[in-house]
Structure formats: structure tokens, C-alpha cells
XYZ file of C-alpha atoms in Angstrom:
531
model
C -0.093 0.123 0.276
C 1.851 3.291 -1.186
C 0.396 5.474 1.419
C -0.215 3.728 4.205
C 2.271 0.928 4.949
C 0.004 -0.692 7.935
C 0.303 -4.019 8.575
C -2.026 -6.531 6.353
C -4.735 -8.346 7.777
C -3.199 -11.268 6.103
C -2.283 -13.044 9.501
C -3.592 -12.567 12.844
C -1.520 -10.448 15.410
C 0.430 -12.722 17.937
C -1.760 -13.054 21.237
C 0.166 -12.141 24.920
C -2.467 -12.743 27.195
C -1.990 -10.387 30.691
C -2.724 -6.545 30.442
C -1.857 -3.537 32.635
C -0.928 -4.130 36.284
C -0.316 -1.437 38.836
C 3.310 -3.034 39.220
C 3.854 -1.802 35.331
C 2.345 1.343 35.792
C 4.120 2.440 38.988
C 7.389 1.333 37.622
C 6.848 3.005 33.943
C 6.102 6.132 35.722
C 9.171 5.992 38.222
C 11.045 5.222 34.569
C 9.624 7.688 32.599
C 10.809 10.553 35.477
C 14.097 10.636 33.599
C 12.801 12.892 31.016
C 13.116 15.415 33.821
C 16.188 16.213 33.650
C 16.805 16.595 29.694
C 13.088 18.778 29.848
C 14.625 20.458 32.937
C 17.876 21.558 30.965
C 15.626 22.539 27.955
C 13.665 25.249 29.768
C 16.467 26.401 32.060
C 18.945 27.172 29.588
C 17.270 29.600 27.555
C 15.295 31.588 30.390
C 19.070 32.181 32.159
C 20.651 33.325 28.389
C 18.080 35.904 28.845
C 19.356 36.676 32.667
C 20.981 40.182 32.687
C 22.728 39.084 36.079
C 24.021 36.158 34.065
C 25.148 37.471 30.588
C 27.353 40.239 32.753
C 29.352 38.202 34.114
C 29.808 35.676 32.194
C 29.381 36.990 28.106
C 29.510 40.942 28.924
C 29.999 41.734 25.515
C 26.110 40.027 24.532
C 25.005 42.141 27.540
C 26.346 45.137 26.153
C 25.414 44.233 22.553
C 21.491 43.364 24.041
C 21.289 46.467 26.103
C 22.713 48.786 23.475
C 22.321 47.378 20.234
C 19.889 50.101 17.645
C 20.398 48.075 14.887
C 18.311 44.881 13.791
C 16.891 43.637 16.399
C 17.161 39.899 15.282
C 20.684 39.811 15.974
C 20.443 41.133 19.195
C 21.583 37.577 20.878
C 23.423 36.718 17.962
C 27.133 34.888 19.706
C 28.505 31.554 19.076
C 29.642 32.002 22.335
C 26.627 32.395 24.287
C 25.111 29.459 22.227
C 28.148 27.557 22.780
C 26.958 27.353 26.567
C 23.855 25.813 25.577
C 24.639 23.432 22.761
C 27.897 21.880 24.546
C 25.643 19.833 26.345
C 24.732 18.173 23.415
C 27.848 17.017 22.157
C 28.676 15.416 25.059
C 25.334 13.821 25.249
C 26.291 12.632 21.821
C 29.608 10.793 23.277
C 27.597 9.186 25.922
C 24.855 8.063 24.161
C 26.823 5.694 21.936
C 28.533 4.209 25.114
C 25.703 4.039 26.695
C 24.764 1.248 24.598
C 27.475 -1.552 25.784
C 26.520 -0.439 29.067
C 22.475 -1.008 28.464
C 23.397 -4.262 27.009
C 25.627 -5.499 29.727
C 24.377 -4.292 32.708
C 20.728 -3.712 32.006
C 18.724 -0.279 31.361
C 18.251 0.846 35.307
C 22.115 0.635 35.571
C 22.299 3.223 32.521
C 19.250 5.240 34.333
C 21.401 5.107 37.653
C 24.531 6.423 35.383
C 22.868 9.111 33.661
C 21.454 10.769 37.247
C 24.532 10.636 38.640
C 26.376 12.415 35.903
C 23.597 15.264 36.201
C 24.083 15.702 39.613
C 27.248 16.622 39.445
C 26.872 19.051 36.467
C 24.466 20.871 38.070
C 26.504 21.580 40.831
C 29.215 22.763 38.883
C 26.978 24.848 36.537
C 25.280 26.591 39.948
C 28.488 27.487 41.487
C 30.053 28.497 38.184
C 32.700 31.036 38.758
C 34.043 31.483 34.888
C 33.239 30.109 31.167
C 35.197 26.972 31.817
C 33.099 26.041 34.902
C 30.357 26.411 33.418
C 30.809 24.336 30.090
C 32.407 21.392 32.221
C 29.100 21.475 33.794
C 27.070 21.401 30.736
C 29.522 18.613 29.314
C 28.669 16.549 33.076
C 24.763 16.912 32.258
C 25.180 16.042 28.844
C 26.581 12.483 29.598
C 23.324 12.553 32.074
C 21.569 13.305 29.179
C 22.692 10.967 26.912
C 22.387 7.860 29.407
C 18.922 9.139 30.179
C 17.492 9.050 26.709
C 19.156 5.995 25.358
C 17.792 3.632 28.268
C 14.516 5.042 29.398
C 12.485 4.852 26.362
C 14.031 1.054 25.749
C 12.673 0.340 29.471
C 9.301 1.745 29.008
C 8.738 -0.171 25.938
C 10.043 -3.773 27.422
C 7.859 -3.516 30.236
C 4.974 -1.923 28.997
C 1.940 -4.369 27.442
C 1.817 -4.106 23.466
C -1.785 -2.331 23.818
C -0.258 -0.020 26.002
C 3.060 0.737 24.621
C 2.375 4.004 23.175
C 0.909 5.502 26.127
C 3.576 4.426 28.577
C 6.318 5.255 26.818
C 5.020 8.907 25.743
C 5.141 9.225 30.100
C 9.099 9.738 28.847
C 8.136 13.002 27.238
C 5.424 14.123 29.152
C 7.967 14.190 32.108
C 10.400 16.155 29.304
C 7.702 18.370 29.519
C 7.180 18.575 32.931
C 10.818 19.338 33.512
C 10.081 22.378 30.682
C 7.043 23.827 32.415
C 8.828 23.802 35.574
C 11.961 25.355 34.484
C 10.202 27.999 32.540
C 8.274 28.678 36.289
C 11.833 28.720 37.889
C 13.327 31.267 35.924
C 10.327 33.462 35.946
C 10.635 33.472 39.727
C 14.620 33.492 39.976
C 15.117 36.685 36.965
C 13.706 38.903 40.004
C 16.312 37.913 42.356
C 19.073 40.411 41.510
C 22.504 39.140 41.086
C 22.402 35.643 41.678
C 18.735 33.497 40.688
C 20.249 32.460 37.376
C 22.459 30.183 40.206
C 19.404 29.294 41.658
C 18.148 27.938 38.147
C 21.147 26.066 37.401
C 22.009 24.727 40.838
C 18.115 23.305 41.075
C 18.770 20.528 38.431
C 20.008 18.711 41.141
C 16.563 17.988 41.944
C 15.583 16.028 38.795
C 18.637 14.395 39.214
C 17.937 12.830 42.501
C 14.421 12.163 41.592
C 15.668 9.787 38.680
C 18.766 8.387 40.340
C 16.652 6.932 43.516
C 14.024 5.847 41.382
C 15.763 3.903 39.296
C 17.738 2.375 42.314
C 14.050 1.128 42.994
C 13.058 -0.196 39.306
C 12.944 -3.591 38.554
C 15.342 -4.906 35.196
C 12.640 -5.775 32.466
C 12.465 -9.373 31.366
C 14.086 -8.741 28.145
C 17.583 -7.225 30.145
C 16.967 -10.076 32.247
C 17.468 -12.693 29.505
C 19.770 -10.794 27.878
C 21.783 -11.572 30.816
C 20.785 -15.321 30.769
C 18.880 -14.845 33.803
C 15.741 -16.971 32.683
C 13.975 -18.327 35.703
C 13.828 -14.394 36.885
C 12.551 -13.359 33.294
C 9.908 -15.975 33.480
C 8.883 -14.470 37.085
C 9.128 -10.955 36.204
C 7.257 -11.463 33.076
C 4.440 -12.944 34.856
C 4.092 -10.323 37.595
C 4.362 -7.500 35.442
C 2.075 -9.169 33.120
C -0.427 -10.258 36.160
C -0.747 -13.865 34.772
C 0.834 -17.105 35.211
C 0.419 -17.695 31.179
C 3.161 -15.731 29.331
C 4.839 -18.302 27.798
C 3.734 -17.163 24.180
C 5.827 -13.685 24.928
C 8.594 -15.310 26.762
C 9.305 -17.275 23.775
C 9.693 -14.725 21.496
C 11.423 -12.648 24.010
C 14.010 -15.733 24.392
C 14.198 -16.478 20.441
C 15.157 -12.510 20.099
C 17.726 -12.856 22.687
C 19.599 -16.257 21.403
C 19.170 -14.078 18.008
C 21.427 -11.235 19.847
C 23.750 -13.478 21.465
C 24.988 -14.406 17.763
C 25.435 -10.750 17.517
C 29.076 -9.471 18.766
C 29.208 -6.364 16.622
C 25.760 -4.451 16.775
C 26.616 -1.059 15.323
C 28.361 -3.471 12.376
C 25.655 -5.471 12.083
C 22.513 -2.863 12.149
C 24.043 -1.625 8.633
C 23.002 -5.306 6.987
C 20.109 -5.041 4.479
C 18.141 -7.193 6.860
C 18.017 -3.944 8.989
C 17.949 -1.353 7.012
C 14.300 0.060 7.343
C 15.289 0.335 11.268
C 18.437 1.925 10.482
C 16.670 4.181 8.657
C 14.449 5.054 10.735
C 17.046 5.496 13.250
C 18.742 8.064 11.562
C 15.739 10.157 10.092
C 12.996 10.516 12.789
C 15.604 12.027 15.474
C 16.757 14.473 12.378
C 13.131 15.580 11.689
C 12.548 15.576 14.818
C 14.920 18.724 15.147
C 14.247 20.055 11.828
C 10.730 20.446 13.255
C 12.484 23.785 14.569
C 10.869 23.071 18.308
C 13.840 22.314 20.260
C 15.494 26.111 19.356
C 12.587 27.607 20.103
C 12.291 26.068 23.504
C 15.811 26.401 24.295
C 15.506 30.573 23.313
C 12.003 31.087 23.502
C 12.259 33.926 26.208
C 15.196 35.050 23.339
C 12.699 35.408 20.743
C 10.258 36.769 22.682
C 12.655 39.526 23.975
C 13.268 39.646 20.146
C 9.988 40.295 18.754
C 8.882 43.191 21.239
C 8.045 41.691 24.649
C 9.545 42.636 27.778
C 11.525 40.881 30.230
C 8.670 39.443 32.702
C 6.855 39.171 29.780
C 8.925 37.126 27.659
C 9.709 34.779 30.573
C 5.945 34.344 31.272
C 5.122 33.703 27.507
C 7.653 30.777 27.846
C 5.865 29.828 30.866
C 2.620 29.455 28.862
C 3.959 27.704 25.856
C 5.810 25.040 28.780
C 1.509 25.286 29.915
C 0.829 24.062 26.213
C 3.025 21.492 25.453
C 2.655 19.349 28.975
C -1.414 19.311 27.981
C -0.696 18.184 24.647
C 1.856 15.509 25.395
C -1.441 13.878 27.987
C -3.547 14.096 24.888
C -1.141 11.739 22.907
C -0.964 9.505 25.360
C -4.979 8.891 25.438
C -4.683 9.026 21.542
C -1.921 6.983 20.264
C -2.712 3.630 21.177
C -5.936 4.356 19.801
C -5.712 6.416 16.895
C -2.057 4.985 16.202
C 1.368 6.522 15.222
C 0.758 7.444 12.115
C -1.933 9.989 12.381
C -0.850 11.681 15.097
C 2.424 12.353 13.082
C 0.514 13.179 9.753
C -2.211 15.795 11.795
C 0.636 17.268 13.930
C 2.834 17.948 11.126
C -0.027 19.467 8.787
C -0.828 21.984 12.185
C 3.173 23.052 12.888
C 2.998 24.094 9.313
C 0.054 26.495 9.404
C 1.071 27.774 12.272
C 4.889 28.280 11.369
C 3.414 29.833 7.847
C 1.020 32.167 9.975
C 4.230 33.269 12.550
C 6.512 34.247 9.919
C 3.764 36.220 7.872
C 2.981 38.313 11.137
C 6.692 38.846 11.247
C 7.016 39.710 7.393
C 4.693 42.286 7.650
C 4.611 43.977 11.005
C 8.391 43.928 11.280
C 9.903 43.430 7.828
C 13.535 42.534 7.510
C 14.820 45.686 9.612
C 13.374 43.976 13.251
C 12.995 47.536 14.783
C 9.778 48.658 17.094
C 9.237 44.725 18.417
C 5.045 44.095 17.522
C 2.192 46.082 18.368
C 0.234 44.599 21.081
C -2.736 42.907 19.159
C -0.072 40.941 16.623
C 2.566 40.031 19.671
C -0.788 38.117 21.418
C -1.661 36.653 18.207
C 2.274 35.629 18.044
C 2.169 33.752 21.200
C -1.068 31.710 19.994
C 0.315 30.757 16.751
C 3.716 29.429 18.598
C 1.335 28.048 21.087
C -0.255 26.111 18.445
C 2.796 25.170 16.748
C 4.034 23.817 20.029
C 0.664 21.792 20.592
C 0.694 20.224 17.492
C 4.309 19.228 18.449
C 3.711 17.929 21.388
C 1.031 15.166 20.355
C 3.159 14.488 17.449
C 6.910 14.157 16.868
C 7.754 15.230 20.529
C 6.367 11.479 22.045
C 6.710 9.716 18.855
C 10.277 10.301 17.521
C 10.823 8.360 21.233
C 8.483 5.974 21.044
C 8.539 4.616 17.483
C 12.673 3.840 17.393
C 12.328 2.169 20.758
C 9.770 0.052 19.770
C 10.889 -0.973 16.403
C 14.309 -2.461 17.035
C 14.938 -6.638 17.420
C 16.664 -7.374 20.591
C 20.015 -7.852 18.779
C 20.931 -4.324 17.740
C 17.623 -2.900 20.194
C 20.704 -0.895 22.698
C 22.567 -0.013 19.495
C 20.069 1.005 17.494
C 18.566 3.578 20.225
C 22.251 4.655 20.802
C 21.981 6.201 16.976
C 18.588 7.470 17.770
C 19.777 9.474 20.423
C 22.966 10.520 18.696
C 21.132 11.704 15.720
C 19.014 13.588 17.775
C 21.509 15.109 20.083
C 23.918 15.580 17.239
C 21.494 17.559 15.164
C 19.664 19.408 18.498
C 23.777 21.036 18.853
C 23.949 22.327 15.556
C 20.355 23.614 15.442
C 20.851 25.422 18.745
C 24.541 26.362 18.032
C 23.123 28.626 14.560
C 19.562 29.358 15.742
C 20.647 32.851 16.475
C 22.514 33.338 13.642
C 19.908 32.116 11.520
C 17.584 34.358 13.260
C 19.462 37.210 12.532
C 20.194 36.172 8.909
C 17.081 35.091 7.896
C 14.476 37.132 9.394
C 10.804 35.814 9.519
C 12.261 33.385 6.399
C 13.530 31.186 9.295
C 9.643 29.931 10.208
C 9.402 29.252 6.553
C 12.781 27.575 6.335
C 11.250 24.646 9.285
C 7.698 24.557 7.667
C 9.882 23.574 4.365
C 11.196 20.369 6.448
C 7.842 19.867 8.041
C 6.114 19.728 4.709
C 8.824 17.130 3.955
C 8.743 14.722 6.834
C 5.202 14.772 6.695
C 5.337 13.400 3.644
C 7.945 10.828 4.342
C 5.659 9.972 7.159
C 2.937 9.082 5.007
C 5.011 7.122 2.768
C 7.559 5.105 4.887
C 6.590 5.107 8.640
C 4.251 1.954 8.657
C 2.048 1.678 11.815
C 3.089 -0.106 14.849
C 0.264 0.555 17.657
C -0.435 -3.232 19.308
C 2.150 -5.147 17.563
C 4.421 -6.280 19.944
C 8.094 -5.686 20.184
C 9.563 -8.897 19.421
C 6.958 -9.355 16.570
C 7.731 -6.042 14.703
C 9.325 -7.938 11.830
C 6.201 -8.579 10.096
C 5.561 -4.875 9.975
C 8.611 -4.037 7.216
C 7.850 -7.811 5.562
C 4.626 -6.611 4.646
C 5.127 -2.644 3.718
C 5.118 -2.113 0.260
C 8.610 -0.017 0.190
C 10.472 -2.239 3.059
C 9.767 -5.375 2.695
C 12.833 -5.522 -0.538
C 14.937 -5.597 2.541
C 13.557 -6.858 5.350
C 12.917 -10.817 5.869
C 9.997 -12.474 5.213
C 7.866 -12.829 8.509
C 7.410 -16.383 9.582
C 4.472 -16.721 11.768
C 5.357 -18.491 15.315
C 3.970 -21.899 16.069
C 2.010 -22.602 19.628
C 4.613 -24.790 20.930
C 6.828 -23.549 23.595
C 10.500 -25.285 23.819
C 12.704 -22.943 25.332
C 16.454 -23.660 24.844
C 18.197 -22.356 28.093
C 21.442 -23.003 26.914
C 20.678 -21.066 23.268
C 19.528 -17.845 25.874
C 22.909 -18.378 27.266
C 24.579 -17.405 24.170
C 25.218 -21.281 23.179
C 24.061 -23.851 20.680
C 23.824 -27.811 21.070
C 21.920 -30.302 18.811
C 18.918 -31.555 20.828
C 19.675 -35.077 19.407
C 22.751 -35.561 21.908
C 20.885 -34.850 24.846
C 20.909 -30.885 24.863
C 19.327 -29.671 28.303
C 15.608 -28.443 27.675
C 13.535 -25.998 29.754
C 10.194 -26.091 28.566
C 7.385 -24.085 30.315
C 4.122 -25.110 30.707
């Protein structure tokens, strides 16, 4: 099917018994708090870089330029040193996300989450106590290591713990806590901006709170059955699967998990194997979905929301309050996504959100073009400024229930176990390197593109929406270890994907194979059959 790429109805999906349990819900909520550290950083950095005492202490040239510039308002904050403060985190996150793959695979998902929380805690202390730019940047690097580990491990954990029917909603919890982090940071910035001289220290130092929540929460989490099987702990995996599904009848799902683990044990170099022809669809998604997410323009607007609002004529307090409003809208839209992602599917939200973002970006560009032109002088009249905030909020809402949560959900659920950690690391790495590039150049682009910067992003949203329509299949209600059928039955990707082999009802699990060994059954290989 050229337009849809949905799973066909040629064969029924494999049925897993059990459903949502309180244990799974609580575990996923605790794990999803890992999104707090990423969200807090996204929200806090833009507000801090708009505070005069912070600029005066660390970036005096930018402070003088912003205070006295009589030229083009679009260019007041154009400083590569200032943007390096924000974007340095993402280079560190890129490095740590790639290294986190081996940690996640060898020691489990929760170890990576604890590591990320501790690193973020150290970074928050350094930033809050910073006395020079070097200390600021080192702190940002430690924050970046924390974000890289958390973003690599948390989505995988959520997708592996959740029953297929509720996987979308539970995985979206990660984006929900990112939104909570952003909103919390915006509210803190609004309050600390009123503290003369040292309010920025409080904003940066309070990053320790989400770091502690994530670290302590991760220590209480159980390992996923997938991770336990991957490390050869089959009995514990079965017991955990029974507990999280709320039923003793977990044989069908357990068989799929064990088979996937046995396959993964044969893969010594997952980063090399993900380049193989059979994984071409997943590899392309790992590259393009996070790349496109950043080309929506949302993160650079979230980073620099107060700066952006000041650029278009808002005063300092009004700019920070507008960023708070933006955070509330984003949070509400993520909650909407939680309730609809498993009902209407991933593709519907992707397409609807894309169309909404394009319309809003065109409106924003038109307002700036008509009222500010290319000079950017004078600011917007109040009515136009208010309408601009509404348009940006609608744009943020479209992102919040589409490309925001789905860019983490879809990649985390499509990879087979043997390349899952490597695939998620690539997904996070592409996200962070693209975030780094666009956060580094955004203020310069704003200076040179003027109002056209929103048309630039609108063009990319058109491209990515068409990409979803033609090439992204529907994955709702599909078991993670049954995901090969999605690619085998897609009109385009089936030329690379291996044919899907339907499972039989017979459950015969080779324990030695789980441990990475394979013996001939006729020679008396010890086997364990779960009845």
C-alpha cells in the first residue's frame, strides 16, 4: 500500500496474555521521570541566557549588545560563545549515548539510568557554583553525559515493560516528564529572574532536584524481562514477566523474548550488524526520525523562547511568562497524546501534527514579515504580539502530541533485541548532534533569515510529513518481538526485510541458547519447557 504501509490482515497478530498491572504502571512512571533532566535543561538554559546578571558576568559583550543595540533586533543575541553554553551539552550527550549502548546491554537498563542521574547531579553542582565560563562548560558537559545515558535507556525500558496494547501511552510518559521538566524550569526562571544578582545560580543549581529524583527512582526499579534474558537469567525473567503481566500464562511472550535473545547472542558487534541489509528499514528510521524531529524547529524555540519573545518586542518578564505559557501548552498536548496514541495510532498523530505545525509556522512568518519586515525594529503591536504567542502555542501543541513523543516511541519499539541498544544509541546520537547544530546556529540563522526562519522549518515539516505518509508503517498493538512483520508487509521496506515467519503455539525454550550456546537436541541438550 503506497500511502499507508499498515500491517496487513493476512495473518492475526500473535496474542500475549495479561494486561496492565499496577506494578507496570508504577515502574513506568518512575522510569519516565528520567525525562525530567532533559526537559529541565531545555527549559532552564534559554531563560538563564536572557537574564542580565548572567550575561553581565559570563558574556559581557552580549550583555552590552543586547542592552544598547540600535540596529536589527533579530541580531541582538547573535553570539557563538553564548550558544556554545547551551549546545555544548549535546556534544557530550552524543558521546555518552554511543557508549551507553554497551552499558545498557551488559548491565541492564536501570544501571544506565542511575549513571545518567549521577552525572547530571554533578553537572548541576558545577553550573550552580560556576565562577567562569570554563566551569560552566564543564558542568554542561557533565549534564550532557547524564542526558545521553538517560535518553538511551529510558525509552527502551518503557517499551520493554509495557504490554503491547498500552506501549504507546506508557512510552509517551518519557515525553510527558520532559514537558514537566520544561514547564518547571520556565516557572523557576520566572521566579529567579526577580532575584537580583544570583537568581541564575538558583535556576542552574536546582537541576540537582530532577537528577536526585531520577537516580533514587532508578535504584528502585526492577529489570525488564528482556534485559534479564539477555544476561542469561531465564528463571528471573519468567517470574518478572508473570508479575508485570499479572498472569502465569506468559509462554507465548516468553518464547518470543528468548528467541530474540538467542539471536542477539549471535551478534558480537551490534553497531556493525545494524548496517546489514535486513536491518535497513530500522537503520533508516534511527537516522531520519530524530533528524526530522529537530528540523521541526521546536527545540531551538524551547531553548531560546524567552530570547525569541524579547526579540519580537516582549519585555523581560513578559518573555519569561510567554515561555511558561508555551510550556503549559506543550505539557497538555503530551497528555492528549498519551490517551490517543494507542487508539488512533502513530501515523495519525504524526500526520495531523505535521499539518498543524506547517500552518502555524506560515502564520508566524507572515506576522513577522508584515509587522517587522527585515529590519526587526520596533517590536510587535500588542494585538499582533498576543496573536504570535497563540500561533507559537498551537505550533507547540502540534509538536507535543506528534513529533515530540513519537520520535522517542517509534525508534524504541521497532528494533529487534540484537540491535536494540545500538539502534537506540544511534537514535539518541542523531537527535543530540542535530540539536547541537541547530541550537548552535539558531540565533545566527534568526539574524540572517529574519522572519524567513519559520518558513525554513515549515518546508522541512512538509518533507517529514510526506516521509511519514509513504514510509513509516503503523506499529500500534504490535509486540516488540513481532515487529518484523511490519517491515515484511510494507510496500517499500519489504524488499529489504526478511520474510516474517509466523510462530507456532509450541513452546520449547532452549536455556543453553539463551546463554549464547547452541547444541544439537539429539545429543541430549538440556532443555526446559514451560507449561
